[in-house]
Coordinates of C-alpha atoms and ligand atoms in Angstrom, one line a residue:
M1 CA -3.1 17.5 -17.5
N2 CA -3.5 21.0 -16.1
Y3 CA -3.6 20.8 -12.3
K4 CA -5.9 23.9 -12.1
S5 CA -8.3 23.0 -15.0
D6 CA -11.9 21.9 -14.4
F7 CA -10.9 18.3 -14.9
I8 CA -11.4 16.4 -11.6
Q9 CA -8.4 14.1 -11.1
L10 CA -8.5 10.9 -9.1
S11 CA -6.0 11.7 -6.4
I12 CA -3.7 14.6 -6.3
P13 CA -1.4 16.1 -3.6
N14 CA -2.4 18.7 -1.2
L15 CA 0.6 20.9 -0.4
S16 CA -1.0 23.6 1.7
G17 CA 1.0 23.3 4.9
N18 CA 4.6 24.1 5.8
E19 CA 6.0 22.4 2.6
I20 CA 7.5 25.6 1.0
C21 CA 8.8 26.8 4.4
Y22 CA 10.7 23.5 5.2
V23 CA 12.0 23.1 1.6
N24 CA 13.2 26.7 1.6
D25 CA 15.0 26.0 4.8
A26 CA 16.6 22.8 3.5
I27 CA 17.8 24.7 0.4
K28 CA 19.0 27.7 2.4
T29 CA 21.1 25.5 4.6
G30 CA 22.5 23.6 1.6
W31 CA 21.4 20.2 2.9
V32 CA 19.5 19.1 -0.2
S33 CA 21.0 15.6 -0.5
S34 CA 20.4 12.5 1.5
V35 CA 21.8 13.8 4.8
G36 CA 20.1 16.5 6.8
E37 CA 18.0 17.2 9.8
Y38 CA 14.7 16.7 7.9
V39 CA 15.5 13.1 7.2
L40 CA 15.7 12.4 10.9
K41 CA 12.8 14.6 11.8
F42 CA 10.5 12.9 9.2
E43 CA 11.6 9.4 10.4
N44 CA 10.8 10.4 14.0
A45 CA 7.5 12.0 13.0
V46 CA 6.4 8.8 11.2
C47 CA 7.4 6.7 14.2
S48 CA 5.5 8.8 16.7
Y49 CA 2.4 9.0 14.5
I50 CA 2.1 5.2 14.0
K51 CA 3.7 4.2 17.3
A52 CA 6.6 2.3 15.6
K53 CA 10.0 1.9 17.2
K54 CA 12.1 2.8 14.2
A55 CA 11.9 4.0 10.6
A56 CA 14.2 4.4 7.6
V57 CA 13.0 6.6 4.8
C58 CA 14.0 5.6 1.3
Q59 CA 13.5 6.4 -2.4
S60 CA 10.2 4.7 -2.9
G61 CA 7.8 2.1 -1.5
T62 CA 9.1 -0.3 -4.0
A63 CA 12.7 0.2 -2.8
G64 CA 11.4 -0.3 0.8
L65 CA 9.8 -3.6 -0.1
H66 CA 13.0 -4.7 -1.8
L67 CA 15.1 -3.9 1.2
S68 CA 12.5 -5.5 3.5
L69 CA 12.7 -8.8 1.7
I70 CA 16.5 -8.8 1.9
V71 CA 16.7 -8.0 5.6
L72 CA 14.2 -10.7 6.3
G73 CA 16.4 -13.2 4.6
I74 CA 14.3 -13.9 1.5
K75 CA 16.7 -15.3 -1.1
K76 CA 16.9 -16.9 -4.5
N77 CA 14.5 -19.9 -4.9
D78 CA 12.4 -19.1 -1.8
E79 CA 8.7 -18.5 -2.2
V80 CA 6.6 -15.6 -1.0
I81 CA 2.8 -15.6 -0.8
V82 CA 1.5 -12.4 -2.3
P83 CA -2.0 -11.0 -3.2
T84 CA -3.1 -10.7 -6.8
V85 CA -5.1 -7.6 -6.0
S86 CA -2.5 -4.9 -5.6
F87 CA -0.2 -2.5 -7.5
I88 CA 2.5 -4.6 -9.2
A89 CA 5.2 -3.0 -7.0
T90 CA 4.1 -5.3 -4.2
V91 CA 5.3 -8.3 -6.2
N92 CA 8.2 -7.2 -8.4
P93 CA 10.6 -7.0 -5.4
V94 CA 10.1 -10.7 -4.9
K95 CA 11.6 -11.2 -8.3
Y96 CA 14.4 -8.7 -7.6
V97 CA 15.7 -11.1 -4.9
G98 CA 15.3 -14.2 -7.1
A99 CA 12.4 -15.6 -5.2
F100 CA 9.0 -16.8 -6.6
P101 CA 5.6 -15.4 -5.8
V102 CA 2.5 -17.6 -5.1
F103 CA -0.7 -15.6 -5.7
M104 CA -3.7 -15.5 -3.3
D105 CA -7.2 -14.3 -3.8
C106 CA -8.8 -11.3 -2.0
D107 CA -11.9 -11.2 0.2
D108 CA -14.6 -8.5 0.2
S109 CA -12.2 -6.0 1.7
F110 CA -9.9 -6.4 -1.4
C111 CA -7.2 -7.6 1.1
M112 CA -5.8 -11.2 1.1
D113 CA -8.3 -13.9 1.7
V114 CA -7.0 -15.4 4.9
V115 CA -9.3 -18.4 4.8
K116 CA -7.9 -19.4 1.4
L117 CA -4.4 -18.7 2.6
K118 CA -4.9 -21.1 5.5
K119 CA -6.3 -23.8 3.2
F120 CA -3.4 -23.4 0.8
L121 CA -0.9 -23.9 3.6
E122 CA -2.8 -26.9 5.0
E123 CA -3.6 -28.7 1.8
E124 CA -1.0 -27.6 -0.7
C125 CA 2.1 -27.5 1.5
I126 CA 4.1 -29.7 3.8
F127 CA 5.1 -28.4 7.2
D128 CA 7.7 -30.2 9.3
G129 CA 7.2 -28.0 12.4
R130 CA 9.8 -25.5 11.2
I131 CA 9.8 -25.2 7.4
V132 CA 6.9 -25.0 5.0
K133 CA 7.4 -26.4 1.5
N134 CA 5.2 -26.0 -1.5
K135 CA 4.0 -29.5 -2.5
V136 CA 4.1 -28.6 -6.2
S137 CA 7.3 -26.6 -6.6
K138 CA 9.1 -28.3 -3.6
R139 CA 10.4 -24.8 -2.7
R140 CA 10.4 -23.3 0.8
I141 CA 7.8 -20.7 1.5
K142 CA 9.4 -18.0 3.7
A143 CA 7.1 -15.0 3.8
I144 CA 3.8 -13.4 3.1
I145 CA 3.3 -9.9 1.8
V146 CA 0.0 -8.6 2.9
V147 CA -1.4 -5.3 1.4
H148 CA -3.9 -3.0 3.2
V149 CA -5.7 -2.2 0.0
F150 CA -7.0 1.4 -0.4
G151 CA -6.6 2.1 3.3
N152 CA -8.7 -0.9 4.4
M153 CA -7.4 -3.6 6.9
K154 CA -8.8 -7.0 7.7
N155 CA -7.8 -10.1 9.5
M156 CA -4.3 -9.2 10.7
C157 CA -4.9 -11.1 13.9
E158 CA -5.6 -14.3 12.0
L159 CA -2.8 -13.7 9.6
L160 CA -0.3 -13.2 12.5
N161 CA -1.4 -16.4 14.0
I162 CA -1.0 -18.3 10.7
A163 CA 2.5 -16.8 10.3
K164 CA 3.5 -17.7 13.8
F165 CA 2.3 -21.3 13.4
Y166 CA 4.1 -21.8 10.1
N167 CA 7.2 -19.8 11.0
L168 CA 6.7 -17.3 8.2
K169 CA 7.7 -13.7 8.0
I170 CA 5.1 -11.1 7.2
I171 CA 5.7 -7.8 5.4
E172 CA 2.9 -5.4 5.6
D173 CA 2.7 -3.4 2.4
A174 CA 0.9 -0.4 4.0
A175 CA 1.7 1.9 1.1
E176 CA -1.9 3.0 0.9
A177 CA -2.8 2.8 4.6
L178 CA -0.9 5.4 6.6
G179 CA -3.1 6.4 9.5
S180 CA -5.5 3.4 9.4
F181 CA -5.7 1.6 12.8
Y182 CA -7.9 -1.0 14.6
K183 CA -10.6 0.6 16.7
E184 CA -11.4 -2.6 18.6
G185 CA -10.5 -6.2 19.2
K186 CA -7.1 -7.7 20.2
L187 CA -5.2 -5.3 17.9
K188 CA -7.0 -2.2 19.2
G189 CA -4.9 0.9 18.7
K190 CA -2.5 -0.8 16.3
Y191 CA -1.7 1.1 13.1
A192 CA -1.3 -0.5 9.6
G193 CA 2.3 -1.3 9.0
T194 CA 3.2 -1.9 12.7
M195 CA 1.9 -5.3 13.4
A196 CA 4.2 -7.7 11.5
D197 CA 7.9 -8.1 11.1
I198 CA 8.2 -5.1 8.9
G199 CA 5.9 -2.4 7.3
V200 CA 6.4 -0.3 4.2
F201 CA 4.7 2.9 3.2
S202 CA 4.8 4.8 -0.1
F203 CA 4.9 8.6 -0.4
N204 CA 4.2 8.6 -4.2
G205 CA 2.2 11.6 -5.4
N206 CA -1.2 9.9 -5.2
K207 CA -0.8 8.7 -1.6
I208 CA -2.4 10.2 1.5
I209 CA 0.8 12.1 2.1
T210 CA 3.5 12.6 -0.5
T211 CA 7.2 13.5 -0.8
G212 CA 6.9 13.6 -4.5
G213 CA 8.3 10.1 -4.5
G214 CA 9.5 8.2 -1.6
G215 CA 8.8 5.5 1.0
V216 CA 9.6 4.4 4.5
V217 CA 10.3 1.1 6.2
V218 CA 9.2 0.7 9.8
S219 CA 9.6 -2.0 12.4
N220 CA 9.6 -2.6 16.1
N221 CA 12.8 -4.6 15.5
I222 CA 15.5 -1.8 15.5
N223 CA 18.1 -4.2 14.1
L224 CA 16.1 -4.7 11.0
I225 CA 15.7 -1.0 10.4
N226 CA 19.4 -0.5 11.0
Q227 CA 20.1 -3.0 8.3
V228 CA 17.6 -1.3 5.9
K229 CA 19.4 2.0 6.5
F230 CA 22.8 0.4 5.9
L231 CA 21.8 -1.3 2.7
S232 CA 20.0 1.8 1.4
T233 CA 23.3 3.7 1.9
Q234 CA 25.4 1.5 -0.4
A235 CA 26.3 -0.7 2.6
K236 CA 29.0 1.8 3.5
K237 CA 30.8 0.3 6.5
D238 CA 33.4 3.0 6.8
S239 CA 32.6 6.5 5.6
I240 CA 36.2 7.7 5.5
Y241 CA 37.9 4.8 3.7
F242 CA 34.7 3.7 1.8
I243 CA 34.7 0.1 2.9
H244 CA 31.8 -2.0 1.6
D245 CA 31.6 -5.6 2.6
E246 CA 28.2 -6.2 1.1
I247 CA 26.3 -5.2 -2.1
G248 CA 24.2 -2.1 -1.2
F249 CA 21.9 0.2 -2.9
N250 CA 21.5 3.9 -3.4
Y251 CA 17.9 3.9 -2.1
R252 CA 18.0 7.0 0.2
M253 CA 15.5 9.7 0.5
T254 CA 16.8 13.3 0.1
N255 CA 16.5 15.9 2.8
V256 CA 14.4 18.1 0.4
Q257 CA 11.9 15.2 0.0
A258 CA 11.9 14.6 3.8
A259 CA 11.2 18.3 4.3
I260 CA 8.0 17.9 2.2
G261 CA 7.2 14.7 4.1
L262 CA 7.5 16.4 7.5
A263 CA 5.1 19.2 6.4
Q264 CA 2.7 16.5 5.0
I265 CA 2.6 14.3 8.1
E266 CA 1.7 17.4 10.2
Q267 CA -1.5 17.6 8.2
I268 CA -2.4 13.9 7.9
E269 CA -5.2 13.9 10.5
N270 CA -6.8 16.8 8.7
F271 CA -6.5 14.9 5.4
I272 CA -8.2 11.9 6.9
K273 CA -11.0 14.1 8.2
V274 CA -11.6 15.5 4.7
K275 CA -11.4 12.1 3.1
T276 CA -13.9 10.6 5.6
R277 CA -16.2 13.6 5.1
N278 CA -16.2 13.3 1.3
Y279 CA -16.7 9.5 1.5
N280 CA -19.8 10.1 3.6
F281 CA -20.9 12.9 1.4
Y282 CA -20.8 10.7 -1.7
K283 CA -23.0 8.3 0.2
E284 CA -25.4 11.0 1.2
C285 CA -25.6 11.9 -2.5
G286 CA -26.8 8.4 -3.2
V287 CA -23.5 6.9 -4.4
N288 CA -23.2 3.4 -3.1
L289 CA -19.5 3.2 -2.3
I290 CA -18.0 0.0 -1.1
P291 CA -17.7 0.1 2.7
F292 CA -14.5 0.0 4.7
N293 CA -14.1 -2.4 7.6
L294 CA -16.1 -0.8 10.4
R295 CA -13.8 -2.2 13.1
I296 CA -11.0 0.1 11.9
R297 CA -10.5 3.8 11.7
S298 CA -9.6 3.8 8.0
N299 CA -7.7 6.6 6.3
Y300 CA -10.3 6.4 3.5
W301 CA -7.5 6.7 0.9
F302 CA -9.4 5.4 -2.2
Y303 CA -13.1 5.2 -2.8
S304 CA -14.5 2.2 -4.7
Y305 CA -17.7 1.8 -6.7
L306 CA -19.3 -1.3 -8.2
T307 CA -20.7 -1.2 -11.7
E308 CA -21.6 -3.8 -14.5
E309 CA -20.5 -1.3 -17.1
R310 CA -17.0 -0.5 -16.0
D311 CA -15.4 0.7 -19.3
D312 CA -18.5 2.6 -20.4
L313 CA -18.7 4.4 -17.1
I314 CA -15.0 5.3 -17.1
N315 CA -15.4 6.8 -20.5
Y316 CA -18.6 8.6 -19.6
L317 CA -16.9 10.1 -16.6
L318 CA -14.0 11.1 -18.7
K319 CA -16.3 12.9 -21.2
N320 CA -17.6 14.8 -18.2
K321 CA -14.0 15.7 -17.1
I322 CA -13.9 13.3 -14.2
Q323 CA -11.0 10.8 -13.9
S324 CA -11.6 7.3 -12.5
R325 CA -9.8 4.1 -12.9
P326 CA -10.5 0.3 -12.8
L327 CA -9.1 -1.9 -10.1
W328 CA -5.6 -3.1 -11.0
F329 CA -5.4 -5.9 -13.6
P330 CA -4.9 -9.0 -11.4
I331 CA -1.1 -9.5 -11.1
H332 CA -1.2 -13.3 -11.6
L333 CA -2.5 -12.6 -15.1
Q334 CA 0.2 -10.1 -16.0
K335 CA 2.6 -11.3 -18.7
C336 CA 5.5 -11.6 -16.3
Y337 CA 3.6 -13.6 -13.8
K338 CA 1.3 -15.8 -15.9
K339 CA 3.4 -18.9 -15.2
S340 CA 3.6 -18.3 -11.5
Q341 CA 1.4 -20.4 -9.2
S342 CA -1.9 -19.0 -8.1
Y343 CA -4.4 -20.5 -5.7
K344 CA -8.1 -20.7 -6.6
I345 CA -8.5 -17.0 -7.6
K346 CA -12.1 -16.0 -8.1
K347 CA -13.1 -12.9 -6.2
A348 CA -10.3 -10.8 -7.5
L349 CA -11.5 -11.5 -11.1
W350 CA -15.1 -10.6 -10.2
F351 CA -14.0 -7.3 -8.6
W352 CA -11.6 -6.5 -11.4
K353 CA -14.4 -6.5 -13.9
R354 CA -16.7 -4.3 -11.8
V355 CA -14.8 -1.9 -9.5
I356 CA -13.8 1.6 -10.3
N357 CA -12.2 4.2 -8.1
L358 CA -13.7 7.6 -7.9
P359 CA -12.0 11.0 -7.2
C360 CA -10.9 11.2 -3.6
S361 CA -8.3 14.0 -3.3
T362 CA -8.2 16.0 -0.1
N363 CA -8.7 19.1 -2.4
L364 CA -12.1 17.8 -3.4
S365 CA -14.8 20.2 -2.4
K366 CA -18.4 19.2 -1.5
D367 CA -19.5 20.9 -4.7
M368 CA -17.2 18.6 -6.7
V369 CA -18.5 15.5 -4.9
F370 CA -22.1 16.6 -5.6
K371 CA -21.2 17.1 -9.3
I372 CA -19.6 13.7 -9.6
S373 CA -22.5 12.0 -7.8
T374 CA -25.1 13.7 -10.1
I375 CA -23.2 12.6 -13.2
L376 CA -22.9 9.1 -11.9
K377 CA -26.6 8.8 -11.1
K378 CA -27.4 10.0 -14.6
F379 CA -25.3 7.1 -16.0
N380 CA -26.7 4.0 -14.3
K381 CA -27.9 2.2 -11.3
P382 CA -25.0 1.0 -9.1
L383 CA -24.7 -2.6 -7.9
S384 CA -25.5 -2.8 -4.3
F385 CA -22.7 -4.3 -2.1
Ligands
PLP401 C1 0.0 -1.3 -2.6 C2 1.2 -0.6 -3.1 N1 2.4 -1.2 -2.9 C3 3.6 -0.6 -3.4 C4 3.5 0.7 -4.0 C5 4.8 1.2 -4.5 O1 5.2 2.4 -3.9 P1 6.1 3.4 -4.8 O2 5.3 3.9 -5.9 O3 6.4 4.5 -3.7 O4 7.3 2.7 -5.2 C6 2.3 1.3 -4.2 C7 2.1 2.6 -4.8 O5 2.7 3.2 -5.5 C8 1.1 0.7 -3.7 O6 -0.1 1.2 -3.9

């Protein structure tokens, strides 16, 4: 697809800051691989932006999730509660470590339905005050992966209480939610990705900031991040004699990617401003977008729209040179996960049939939003939410 054609893409990078300058610098100095000053600078910039104690950049959000599961002690035959509404990369790392996913439904925010989660733990599990076991599989449940879908956040307070009560670890998959934080309540000022044991972000090309491909793991537990860094560097214990006492991974981010990341994070507040403005402009143009939680300052990463004619609308928009996409196919129905346990999933299926995402890049002008809105209105009446 031609980047500069009149085709309006869903979510493309905006590289209008210091990217070229920092990348040139990395290249000029010769530090293009996984060691270099931009790696540290980018990690520090992420930490200071979201107020986290420590960060370790890595090759992708998926790699970050994989390492997070390992350092939290999730092992073969453990179970991890996961959402069915997410990109499949949230769940695949559970399989990488030999554990089993148990799928949960979403609520109106697309995030995990915490009421159902609580019911599942109360009714379908046995808790001895220390360990929770799944009544059906008899396996131990060790962790929950919660996703802040499309930049939204909900119910972290309740989720943290549940995890504390049941002695479960929480991984926040905040791949899509860099910059979202609570505006009020007990968690006021807390950023997505910083409230649980560990948080993971993605810098894939469609995210609010990108490094081309990449991710970062953050935590207030410095020891956990040190372990992530160690494992992402082939678990190299001694760099002169190359001693490795554990199986590690080559999951590091390069200095060139980190240089792009630093330039990107410098612009994130501006990106969020533009995304918020365009979201509101769609609404002013009469497009009934699904609301974000009003108790948070969302990063407005992805805009969602409800329709009874999902596939026809996607095709109609495509004919008008506008890219859109349906909500992810529910993961518990994917071929590799069909046999996994899922708990009373209803809402996710309802949304899957009706939700599409509309263009939301930070390069989107008001004229483009107006054009998309006009074409949408010609097609049908939206469902109200
Ligand atoms: C919710 C979610 N989790 C995980 C990932 C995986 O991140 P990456 O593509 O950087 O591996 C993504 C996006 O790509 C995502 O949207």
